[in-house]
Amino acid sequence: MSKTTQPAPAAGRRFHRTRTRLAGLRATVRRWPVWWPAAACALTGALAGTGYGLLAAPQYSATAYVVVVPADRADPGTALGFAQAYGRVATSGGVLAQAQPDAGVPLATLRARVESATSPDAPMIEISGTAGRAQQAAGFANAVAKALTEDGNKATKSTGVSLVLFAKALPPASPVSPSAPLSAAVGGCAGGLLGALLLLARPRPGGHRDAVAVPAPAAPVPSWASHNGTAGTAAEPSTAEASAGESRPEEARDRKRATRTEATAGRKRESGPQERERVR
């Protein structure tokens, strides 16, 4: 027969000690305020936002502007339409390939760092460049704006409009990425909202929710209640009404007897004078 191995006494003591510590931790947490998850989440979010604001690399953005000018005999309204068209091709492969030597970065990097936008009211194209350094961001925007202007002026005879570099991009003085205080505020708000949702979603201390009382179905109305004009009530007839119902046949018999007695007395009264005349 094989002998069964029993756990070592040391392992059992460690298990008992760990269980005791967990029970004490649960008792301590139960004494805390009810809103402690929201406060903990808000503090965690604020710390995470502060860390992101301090450790994340700052980003700078610079913007250059290009204006579409109609030719001498061209319709001024056509400049607005061509501005929308040139704004779409500003970040295309041909323009970016022409601006790559001046930008000094690979074509894929330049495509990810440059954006273009147009205005529906004015024939102006906005070209923005983003980079980790202010000077580099301005260089990206100016390189693309220069390439777009040169490429668009090659087709001036056929389009009837020309492109002019209206304003060059300058190195920005401050980054566009959020600062550490702003990141901390955003993180704290997000953490507080998450903690509030946890408070709403956690189960109640009483366990399951209180059961909703369902009203019992109404009892059927007896026929005697509807005849007496008391529909909607389920009360039984009283003892007086029951005894009155039982005594009604006796009253009817007494009334018949009284009626017969009165009729017999009336006949005797009528026949009395006639018998006296006969006797005479």
PDB file of C-alpha atoms in Angstrom:
ATOM      1  CA  MET A   1       0.000   0.000   0.000  1.00  0.00           C
ATOM      2  CA  SER A   2       1.240   3.498  -0.879  1.00  0.00           C
ATOM      3  CA  LYS A   3       1.462   6.035   1.870  1.00  0.00           C
ATOM      4  CA  THR A   4      -0.343   9.344   1.397  1.00  0.00           C
ATOM      5  CA  THR A   5       1.845  12.410   1.744  1.00  0.00           C
ATOM      6  CA  GLN A   6       0.592  15.145   4.033  1.00  0.00           C
ATOM      7  CA  PRO A   7       1.443  18.840   3.490  1.00  0.00           C
ATOM      8  CA  ALA A   8       4.291  20.168   5.491  1.00  0.00           C
ATOM      9  CA  PRO A   9       3.415  22.137   8.623  1.00  0.00           C
ATOM     10  CA  ALA A  10       5.366  25.148   7.332  1.00  0.00           C
ATOM     11  CA  ALA A  11       3.238  25.368   4.163  1.00  0.00           C
ATOM     12  CA  GLY A  12       0.056  25.216   6.218  1.00  0.00           C
ATOM     13  CA  ARG A  13       1.245  28.015   8.481  1.00  0.00           C
ATOM     14  CA  ARG A  14       2.124  30.174   5.484  1.00  0.00           C
ATOM     15  CA  PHE A  15      -1.309  29.593   3.974  1.00  0.00           C
ATOM     16  CA  HIS A  16      -3.029  30.479   7.243  1.00  0.00           C
ATOM     17  CA  ARG A  17      -0.885  33.602   7.599  1.00  0.00           C
ATOM     18  CA  THR A  18      -1.690  34.751   4.052  1.00  0.00           C
ATOM     19  CA  ARG A  19      -5.401  34.134   4.578  1.00  0.00           C
ATOM     20  CA  THR A  20      -5.335  36.165   7.788  1.00  0.00           C
ATOM     21  CA  ARG A  21      -3.617  39.074   6.055  1.00  0.00           C
ATOM     22  CA  LEU A  22      -6.164  39.063   3.228  1.00  0.00           C
ATOM     23  CA  ALA A  23      -9.025  39.069   5.731  1.00  0.00           C
ATOM     24  CA  GLY A  24      -7.467  42.030   7.541  1.00  0.00           C
ATOM     25  CA  LEU A  25      -7.010  43.875   4.233  1.00  0.00           C
ATOM     26  CA  ARG A  26     -10.679  43.316   3.352  1.00  0.00           C
ATOM     27  CA  ALA A  27     -11.772  44.656   6.721  1.00  0.00           C
ATOM     28  CA  THR A  28      -9.584  47.746   6.253  1.00  0.00           C
ATOM     29  CA  VAL A  29     -10.983  48.421   2.761  1.00  0.00           C
ATOM     30  CA  ARG A  30     -14.554  48.117   4.036  1.00  0.00           C
ATOM     31  CA  ARG A  31     -13.892  50.919   6.521  1.00  0.00           C
ATOM     32  CA  TRP A  32     -12.839  53.297   3.741  1.00  0.00           C
ATOM     33  CA  PRO A  33     -15.329  55.838   2.307  1.00  0.00           C
ATOM     34  CA  VAL A  34     -17.655  54.742  -0.456  1.00  0.00           C
ATOM     35  CA  TRP A  35     -16.153  57.160  -2.985  1.00  0.00           C
ATOM     36  CA  TRP A  36     -12.564  55.941  -2.636  1.00  0.00           C
ATOM     37  CA  PRO A  37     -12.490  54.208  -6.118  1.00  0.00           C
ATOM     38  CA  ALA A  38     -13.285  57.507  -7.847  1.00  0.00           C
ATOM     39  CA  ALA A  39     -10.561  59.338  -5.919  1.00  0.00           C
ATOM     40  CA  ALA A  40      -8.029  56.584  -6.632  1.00  0.00           C
ATOM     41  CA  CYS A  41      -8.822  56.567 -10.363  1.00  0.00           C
ATOM     42  CA  ALA A  42      -8.629  60.371 -10.563  1.00  0.00           C
ATOM     43  CA  LEU A  43      -5.226  60.374  -8.828  1.00  0.00           C
ATOM     44  CA  THR A  44      -3.951  57.611 -11.102  1.00  0.00           C
ATOM     45  CA  GLY A  45      -5.127  59.474 -14.214  1.00  0.00           C
ATOM     46  CA  ALA A  46      -3.485  62.708 -13.060  1.00  0.00           C
ATOM     47  CA  LEU A  47      -0.171  60.934 -12.457  1.00  0.00           C
ATOM     48  CA  ALA A  48      -0.339  59.226 -15.851  1.00  0.00           C
ATOM     49  CA  GLY A  49      -1.125  62.521 -17.594  1.00  0.00           C
ATOM     50  CA  THR A  50       1.747  64.270 -15.837  1.00  0.00           C
ATOM     51  CA  GLY A  51       4.142  61.507 -16.873  1.00  0.00           C
ATOM     52  CA  TYR A  52       2.992  61.750 -20.481  1.00  0.00           C
ATOM     53  CA  GLY A  53       3.406  65.534 -20.508  1.00  0.00           C
ATOM     54  CA  LEU A  54       6.929  65.302 -19.106  1.00  0.00           C
ATOM     55  CA  LEU A  55       8.218  62.336 -21.098  1.00  0.00           C
ATOM     56  CA  ALA A  56       6.534  62.838 -24.501  1.00  0.00           C
ATOM     57  CA  ALA A  57       8.580  64.683 -27.107  1.00  0.00           C
ATOM     58  CA  PRO A  58       7.224  68.171 -27.932  1.00  0.00           C
ATOM     59  CA  GLN A  59       5.736  68.738 -31.381  1.00  0.00           C
ATOM     60  CA  TYR A  60       5.963  72.010 -33.334  1.00  0.00           C
ATOM     61  CA  SER A  61       3.754  73.151 -36.221  1.00  0.00           C
ATOM     62  CA  ALA A  62       4.377  75.837 -38.868  1.00  0.00           C
ATOM     63  CA  THR A  63       2.110  77.047 -41.691  1.00  0.00           C
ATOM     64  CA  ALA A  64       2.778  78.556 -45.144  1.00  0.00           C
ATOM     65  CA  TYR A  65       0.138  80.161 -47.415  1.00  0.00           C
ATOM     66  CA  VAL A  66      -0.177  80.030 -51.208  1.00  0.00           C
ATOM     67  CA  VAL A  67      -2.636  82.257 -53.138  1.00  0.00           C
ATOM     68  CA  VAL A  68      -4.193  81.458 -56.537  1.00  0.00           C
ATOM     69  CA  VAL A  69      -4.320  84.602 -58.730  1.00  0.00           C
ATOM     70  CA  PRO A  70      -6.370  84.734 -61.983  1.00  0.00           C
ATOM     71  CA  ALA A  71      -4.745  85.974 -65.203  1.00  0.00           C
ATOM     72  CA  ASP A  72      -5.601  89.247 -66.925  1.00  0.00           C
ATOM     73  CA  ARG A  73      -8.495  87.933 -69.004  1.00  0.00           C
ATOM     74  CA  ALA A  74      -9.530  85.066 -66.727  1.00  0.00           C
ATOM     75  CA  ASP A  75     -12.700  84.968 -64.687  1.00  0.00           C
ATOM     76  CA  PRO A  76     -11.979  85.822 -61.014  1.00  0.00           C
ATOM     77  CA  GLY A  77     -14.379  83.063 -59.928  1.00  0.00           C
ATOM     78  CA  THR A  78     -12.184  80.388 -61.485  1.00  0.00           C
ATOM     79  CA  ALA A  79      -9.404  81.111 -58.985  1.00  0.00           C
ATOM     80  CA  LEU A  80     -11.516  79.724 -56.155  1.00  0.00           C
ATOM     81  CA  GLY A  81     -12.119  76.464 -57.997  1.00  0.00           C
ATOM     82  CA  PHE A  82      -8.449  76.023 -58.874  1.00  0.00           C
ATOM     83  CA  ALA A  83      -7.507  76.724 -55.260  1.00  0.00           C
ATOM     84  CA  GLN A  84      -9.608  73.742 -54.169  1.00  0.00           C
ATOM     85  CA  ALA A  85      -7.970  71.575 -56.833  1.00  0.00           C
ATOM     86  CA  TYR A  86      -4.395  72.621 -55.991  1.00  0.00           C
ATOM     87  CA  GLY A  87      -5.109  72.109 -52.307  1.00  0.00           C
ATOM     88  CA  ARG A  88      -5.868  68.457 -52.987  1.00  0.00           C
ATOM     89  CA  VAL A  89      -2.702  67.836 -55.027  1.00  0.00           C
ATOM     90  CA  ALA A  90      -0.432  69.680 -52.567  1.00  0.00           C
ATOM     91  CA  THR A  91       0.273  66.436 -50.672  1.00  0.00           C
ATOM     92  CA  SER A  92       0.378  64.185 -53.744  1.00  0.00           C
ATOM     93  CA  GLY A  93       3.389  62.207 -54.838  1.00  0.00           C
ATOM     94  CA  GLY A  94       4.557  64.595 -57.585  1.00  0.00           C
ATOM     95  CA  VAL A  95       4.635  67.705 -55.399  1.00  0.00           C
ATOM     96  CA  LEU A  96       6.209  65.905 -52.437  1.00  0.00           C
ATOM     97  CA  ALA A  97       8.870  64.318 -54.645  1.00  0.00           C
ATOM     98  CA  GLN A  98       9.804  67.785 -55.902  1.00  0.00           C
ATOM     99  CA  ALA A  99       9.946  69.121 -52.314  1.00  0.00           C
ATOM    100  CA  GLN A 100      11.934  66.218 -50.858  1.00  0.00           C
ATOM    101  CA  PRO A 101      15.423  67.591 -51.619  1.00  0.00           C
ATOM    102  CA  ASP A 102      14.656  70.840 -49.774  1.00  0.00           C
ATOM    103  CA  ALA A 103      12.997  69.011 -46.864  1.00  0.00           C
ATOM    104  CA  GLY A 104      15.909  66.608 -46.349  1.00  0.00           C
ATOM    105  CA  VAL A 105      13.787  63.650 -45.157  1.00  0.00           C
ATOM    106  CA  PRO A 106      12.444  60.502 -46.848  1.00  0.00           C
ATOM    107  CA  LEU A 107       9.282  60.794 -48.916  1.00  0.00           C
ATOM    108  CA  ALA A 108       7.206  58.710 -46.488  1.00  0.00           C
ATOM    109  CA  THR A 109       8.252  60.913 -43.559  1.00  0.00           C
ATOM    110  CA  LEU A 110       7.445  64.091 -45.485  1.00  0.00           C
ATOM    111  CA  ARG A 111       3.996  62.743 -46.443  1.00  0.00           C
ATOM    112  CA  ALA A 112       3.207  62.001 -42.781  1.00  0.00           C
ATOM    113  CA  ARG A 113       4.419  65.419 -41.566  1.00  0.00           C
ATOM    114  CA  VAL A 114       2.637  67.710 -44.066  1.00  0.00           C
ATOM    115  CA  GLU A 115      -1.066  68.603 -44.380  1.00  0.00           C
ATOM    116  CA  SER A 116      -2.994  70.979 -46.661  1.00  0.00           C
ATOM    117  CA  ALA A 117      -6.294  72.836 -46.250  1.00  0.00           C
ATOM    118  CA  THR A 118      -8.345  75.289 -48.327  1.00  0.00           C
ATOM    119  CA  SER A 119     -10.905  77.974 -47.595  1.00  0.00           C
ATOM    120  CA  PRO A 120     -14.376  77.994 -49.222  1.00  0.00           C
ATOM    121  CA  ASP A 121     -14.411  81.812 -49.319  1.00  0.00           C
ATOM    122  CA  ALA A 122     -10.907  82.734 -50.496  1.00  0.00           C
ATOM    123  CA  PRO A 123      -8.542  81.234 -53.152  1.00  0.00           C
ATOM    124  CA  MET A 124      -5.883  80.435 -50.548  1.00  0.00           C
ATOM    125  CA  ILE A 125      -4.084  77.166 -49.751  1.00  0.00           C
ATOM    126  CA  GLU A 126      -2.775  76.478 -46.237  1.00  0.00           C
ATOM    127  CA  ILE A 127       0.185  74.084 -45.940  1.00  0.00           C
ATOM    128  CA  SER A 128       1.190  72.958 -42.424  1.00  0.00           C
ATOM    129  CA  GLY A 129       4.323  71.063 -41.392  1.00  0.00           C
ATOM    130  CA  THR A 130       4.828  69.231 -38.069  1.00  0.00           C
ATOM    131  CA  ALA A 131       8.117  68.090 -36.557  1.00  0.00           C
ATOM    132  CA  GLY A 132       9.957  67.642 -33.279  1.00  0.00           C
ATOM    133  CA  ARG A 133      11.940  70.852 -33.904  1.00  0.00           C
ATOM    134  CA  ALA A 134      10.560  74.265 -34.772  1.00  0.00           C
ATOM    135  CA  GLN A 135      13.047  74.928 -37.582  1.00  0.00           C
ATOM    136  CA  GLN A 136      12.352  71.575 -39.212  1.00  0.00           C
ATOM    137  CA  ALA A 137       8.567  72.117 -39.112  1.00  0.00           C
ATOM    138  CA  ALA A 138       8.932  75.447 -40.921  1.00  0.00           C
ATOM    139  CA  GLY A 139      11.290  73.836 -43.477  1.00  0.00           C
ATOM    140  CA  PHE A 140       8.716  71.138 -44.318  1.00  0.00           C
ATOM    141  CA  ALA A 141       5.931  73.680 -44.938  1.00  0.00           C
ATOM    142  CA  ASN A 142       8.118  76.025 -47.026  1.00  0.00           C
ATOM    143  CA  ALA A 143       9.495  73.176 -49.157  1.00  0.00           C
ATOM    144  CA  VAL A 144       6.019  71.883 -50.084  1.00  0.00           C
ATOM    145  CA  ALA A 145       4.685  75.429 -50.695  1.00  0.00           C
ATOM    146  CA  LYS A 146       7.607  76.197 -53.014  1.00  0.00           C
ATOM    147  CA  ALA A 147       7.167  72.951 -54.951  1.00  0.00           C
ATOM    148  CA  LEU A 148       3.407  73.527 -55.334  1.00  0.00           C
ATOM    149  CA  THR A 149       3.951  77.083 -56.610  1.00  0.00           C
ATOM    150  CA  GLU A 150       6.511  75.999 -59.204  1.00  0.00           C
ATOM    151  CA  ASP A 151       4.426  73.043 -60.342  1.00  0.00           C
ATOM    152  CA  GLY A 152       1.225  75.121 -60.665  1.00  0.00           C
ATOM    153  CA  ASN A 153       2.878  77.983 -62.597  1.00  0.00           C
ATOM    154  CA  LYS A 154       3.979  75.530 -65.286  1.00  0.00           C
ATOM    155  CA  ALA A 155       0.324  75.203 -66.367  1.00  0.00           C
ATOM    156  CA  THR A 156      -0.604  78.905 -66.224  1.00  0.00           C
ATOM    157  CA  LYS A 157      -1.300  79.154 -69.960  1.00  0.00           C
ATOM    158  CA  SER A 158      -3.814  76.295 -69.862  1.00  0.00           C
ATOM    159  CA  THR A 159      -5.453  77.064 -66.490  1.00  0.00           C
ATOM    160  CA  GLY A 160      -5.502  80.871 -66.671  1.00  0.00           C
ATOM    161  CA  VAL A 161      -4.351  81.186 -63.032  1.00  0.00           C
ATOM    162  CA  SER A 162      -1.001  81.485 -61.306  1.00  0.00           C
ATOM    163  CA  LEU A 163       0.200  80.543 -57.821  1.00  0.00           C
ATOM    164  CA  VAL A 164       1.987  83.010 -55.555  1.00  0.00           C
ATOM    165  CA  LEU A 165       3.698  82.237 -52.244  1.00  0.00           C
ATOM    166  CA  PHE A 166       1.724  84.590 -50.005  1.00  0.00           C
ATOM    167  CA  ALA A 167       3.466  83.952 -46.660  1.00  0.00           C
ATOM    168  CA  LYS A 168       6.360  81.707 -45.680  1.00  0.00           C
ATOM    169  CA  ALA A 169       6.270  79.529 -42.604  1.00  0.00           C
ATOM    170  CA  LEU A 170       8.232  80.747 -39.583  1.00  0.00           C
ATOM    171  CA  PRO A 171       9.611  78.588 -36.744  1.00  0.00           C
ATOM    172  CA  PRO A 172       7.002  78.533 -33.949  1.00  0.00           C
ATOM    173  CA  ALA A 173       7.944  79.767 -30.490  1.00  0.00           C
ATOM    174  CA  SER A 174       6.010  77.126 -28.502  1.00  0.00           C
ATOM    175  CA  PRO A 175       5.030  73.513 -29.182  1.00  0.00           C
ATOM    176  CA  VAL A 176       1.499  72.462 -30.051  1.00  0.00           C
ATOM    177  CA  SER A 177       1.656  69.297 -27.921  1.00  0.00           C
ATOM    178  CA  PRO A 178      -0.105  69.534 -24.520  1.00  0.00           C
ATOM    179  CA  SER A 179       1.970  70.661 -21.548  1.00  0.00           C
ATOM    180  CA  ALA A 180       2.389  68.712 -18.332  1.00  0.00           C
ATOM    181  CA  PRO A 181      -0.310  70.630 -16.367  1.00  0.00           C
ATOM    182  CA  LEU A 182      -2.815  70.226 -19.188  1.00  0.00           C
ATOM    183  CA  SER A 183      -2.020  66.528 -19.525  1.00  0.00           C
ATOM    184  CA  ALA A 184      -2.431  66.090 -15.761  1.00  0.00           C
ATOM    185  CA  ALA A 185      -5.827  67.823 -15.825  1.00  0.00           C
ATOM    186  CA  VAL A 186      -7.064  65.698 -18.736  1.00  0.00           C
ATOM    187  CA  GLY A 187      -5.805  62.507 -17.093  1.00  0.00           C
ATOM    188  CA  GLY A 188      -7.424  63.406 -13.759  1.00  0.00           C
ATOM    189  CA  CYS A 189     -10.781  64.093 -15.398  1.00  0.00           C
ATOM    190  CA  ALA A 190     -10.662  60.837 -17.340  1.00  0.00           C
ATOM    191  CA  GLY A 191      -9.716  58.882 -14.220  1.00  0.00           C
ATOM    192  CA  GLY A 192     -12.470  60.499 -12.147  1.00  0.00           C
ATOM    193  CA  LEU A 193     -15.051  59.649 -14.804  1.00  0.00           C
ATOM    194  CA  LEU A 194     -13.870  56.047 -14.886  1.00  0.00           C
ATOM    195  CA  GLY A 195     -14.052  55.828 -11.088  1.00  0.00           C
ATOM    196  CA  ALA A 196     -17.591  57.210 -11.082  1.00  0.00           C
ATOM    197  CA  LEU A 197     -18.620  54.576 -13.618  1.00  0.00           C
ATOM    198  CA  LEU A 198     -17.116  51.885 -11.404  1.00  0.00           C
ATOM    199  CA  LEU A 199     -19.141  53.167  -8.439  1.00  0.00           C
ATOM    200  CA  LEU A 200     -22.336  52.957 -10.466  1.00  0.00           C
ATOM    201  CA  ALA A 201     -21.572  49.486 -11.820  1.00  0.00           C
ATOM    202  CA  ARG A 202     -20.435  47.751  -8.630  1.00  0.00           C
ATOM    203  CA  PRO A 203     -22.980  45.555  -6.748  1.00  0.00           C
ATOM    204  CA  ARG A 204     -24.779  46.808  -3.669  1.00  0.00           C
ATOM    205  CA  PRO A 205     -23.631  45.740  -0.210  1.00  0.00           C
ATOM    206  CA  GLY A 206     -26.980  44.000   0.395  1.00  0.00           C
ATOM    207  CA  GLY A 207     -26.355  41.524  -2.419  1.00  0.00           C
ATOM    208  CA  HIS A 208     -29.110  41.171  -4.968  1.00  0.00           C
ATOM    209  CA  ARG A 209     -31.532  43.917  -5.727  1.00  0.00           C
ATOM    210  CA  ASP A 210     -34.874  44.081  -3.972  1.00  0.00           C
ATOM    211  CA  ALA A 211     -37.548  42.091  -5.711  1.00  0.00           C
ATOM    212  CA  VAL A 212     -40.302  44.080  -7.309  1.00  0.00           C
ATOM    213  CA  ALA A 213     -43.717  43.291  -5.829  1.00  0.00           C
ATOM    214  CA  VAL A 214     -46.146  42.061  -8.473  1.00  0.00           C
ATOM    215  CA  PRO A 215     -49.839  42.726  -7.717  1.00  0.00           C
ATOM    216  CA  ALA A 216     -52.081  39.654  -7.434  1.00  0.00           C
ATOM    217  CA  PRO A 217     -54.807  39.185 -10.046  1.00  0.00           C
ATOM    218  CA  ALA A 218     -58.228  40.555  -9.139  1.00  0.00           C
ATOM    219  CA  ALA A 219     -60.801  38.072  -7.802  1.00  0.00           C
ATOM    220  CA  PRO A 220     -63.842  37.340 -10.033  1.00  0.00           C
ATOM    221  CA  VAL A 221     -66.968  39.352  -9.244  1.00  0.00           C
ATOM    222  CA  PRO A 222     -69.930  37.163  -8.093  1.00  0.00           C
ATOM    223  CA  SER A 223     -73.237  37.392  -9.904  1.00  0.00           C
ATOM    224  CA  TRP A 224     -75.177  38.636  -6.879  1.00  0.00           C
ATOM    225  CA  ALA A 225     -72.828  41.617  -6.540  1.00  0.00           C
ATOM    226  CA  SER A 226     -73.446  42.756 -10.121  1.00  0.00           C
ATOM    227  CA  HIS A 227     -77.249  42.554  -9.641  1.00  0.00           C
ATOM    228  CA  ASN A 228     -77.127  44.643  -6.464  1.00  0.00           C
ATOM    229  CA  GLY A 229     -75.070  47.371  -8.180  1.00  0.00           C
ATOM    230  CA  THR A 230     -71.846  46.601  -6.264  1.00  0.00           C
ATOM    231  CA  ALA A 231     -69.696  45.444  -9.199  1.00  0.00           C
ATOM    232  CA  GLY A 232     -65.955  45.610  -8.561  1.00  0.00           C
ATOM    233  CA  THR A 233     -66.172  44.431  -4.919  1.00  0.00           C
ATOM    234  CA  ALA A 234     -65.619  40.919  -3.718  1.00  0.00           C
ATOM    235  CA  ALA A 235     -67.547  41.191  -0.401  1.00  0.00           C
ATOM    236  CA  GLU A 236     -69.875  38.408   0.556  1.00  0.00           C
ATOM    237  CA  PRO A 237     -73.616  39.082   1.327  1.00  0.00           C
ATOM    238  CA  SER A 238     -74.348  39.965   4.918  1.00  0.00           C
ATOM    239  CA  THR A 239     -76.274  37.692   7.346  1.00  0.00           C
ATOM    240  CA  ALA A 240     -79.258  40.060   7.432  1.00  0.00           C
ATOM    241  CA  GLU A 241     -79.631  39.915   3.649  1.00  0.00           C
ATOM    242  CA  ALA A 242     -79.398  36.125   3.703  1.00  0.00           C
ATOM    243  CA  SER A 243     -82.088  35.813   6.409  1.00  0.00           C
ATOM    244  CA  ALA A 244     -84.310  38.299   4.544  1.00  0.00           C
ATOM    245  CA  GLY A 245     -84.019  36.184   1.433  1.00  0.00           C
ATOM    246  CA  GLU A 246     -84.995  33.098   3.365  1.00  0.00           C
ATOM    247  CA  SER A 247     -88.100  34.788   4.952  1.00  0.00           C
ATOM    248  CA  ARG A 248     -89.512  36.096   1.667  1.00  0.00           C
ATOM    249  CA  PRO A 249     -91.586  32.917   0.859  1.00  0.00           C
ATOM    250  CA  GLU A 250     -93.266  33.025   4.289  1.00  0.00           C
ATOM    251  CA  GLU A 251     -94.231  36.691   3.781  1.00  0.00           C
ATOM    252  CA  ALA A 252     -95.750  35.825   0.405  1.00  0.00           C
ATOM    253  CA  ARG A 253     -97.901  33.060   1.955  1.00  0.00           C
ATOM    254  CA  ASP A 254     -99.080  35.414   4.736  1.00  0.00           C
ATOM    255  CA  ARG A 255    -100.061  38.028   2.153  1.00  0.00           C
ATOM    256  CA  LYS A 256    -102.070  35.466   0.177  1.00  0.00           C
ATOM    257  CA  ARG A 257    -103.924  34.366   3.326  1.00  0.00           C
ATOM    258  CA  ALA A 258    -104.727  37.981   4.244  1.00  0.00           C
ATOM    259  CA  THR A 259    -106.010  38.643   0.715  1.00  0.00           C
ATOM    260  CA  ARG A 260    -108.275  35.594   0.812  1.00  0.00           C
ATOM    261  CA  THR A 261    -109.646  36.585   4.230  1.00  0.00           C
ATOM    262  CA  GLU A 262    -110.448  40.115   3.001  1.00  0.00           C
ATOM    263  CA  ALA A 263    -112.193  38.731  -0.109  1.00  0.00           C
ATOM    264  CA  THR A 264    -114.345  36.360   2.007  1.00  0.00           C
ATOM    265  CA  ALA A 265    -115.350  39.184   4.379  1.00  0.00           C
ATOM    266  CA  GLY A 266    -116.337  41.380   1.435  1.00  0.00           C
ATOM    267  CA  ARG A 267    -118.553  38.679  -0.032  1.00  0.00           C
ATOM    268  CA  LYS A 268    -120.304  38.197   3.310  1.00  0.00           C
ATOM    269  CA  ARG A 269    -120.990  41.899   3.530  1.00  0.00           C
ATOM    270  CA  GLU A 270    -122.537  41.973   0.062  1.00  0.00           C
ATOM    271  CA  SER A 271    -124.659  38.893   0.639  1.00  0.00           C
ATOM    272  CA  GLY A 272    -126.038  40.097   4.043  1.00  0.00           C
ATOM    273  CA  PRO A 273    -128.769  42.532   2.768  1.00  0.00           C
ATOM    274  CA  GLN A 274    -129.986  40.096   0.095  1.00  0.00           C
ATOM    275  CA  GLU A 275    -130.632  37.361   2.689  1.00  0.00           C
ATOM    276  CA  ARG A 276    -132.604  39.791   4.879  1.00  0.00           C
ATOM    277  CA  GLU A 277    -134.861  40.744   1.971  1.00  0.00           C
ATOM    278  CA  ARG A 278    -135.563  37.073   1.260  1.00  0.00           C
ATOM    279  CA  VAL A 279    -136.520  36.483   4.878  1.00  0.00           C
ATOM    280  CA  ARG A 280    -139.031  39.350   4.740  1.00  0.00           C
TER     281      ARG A 280
END
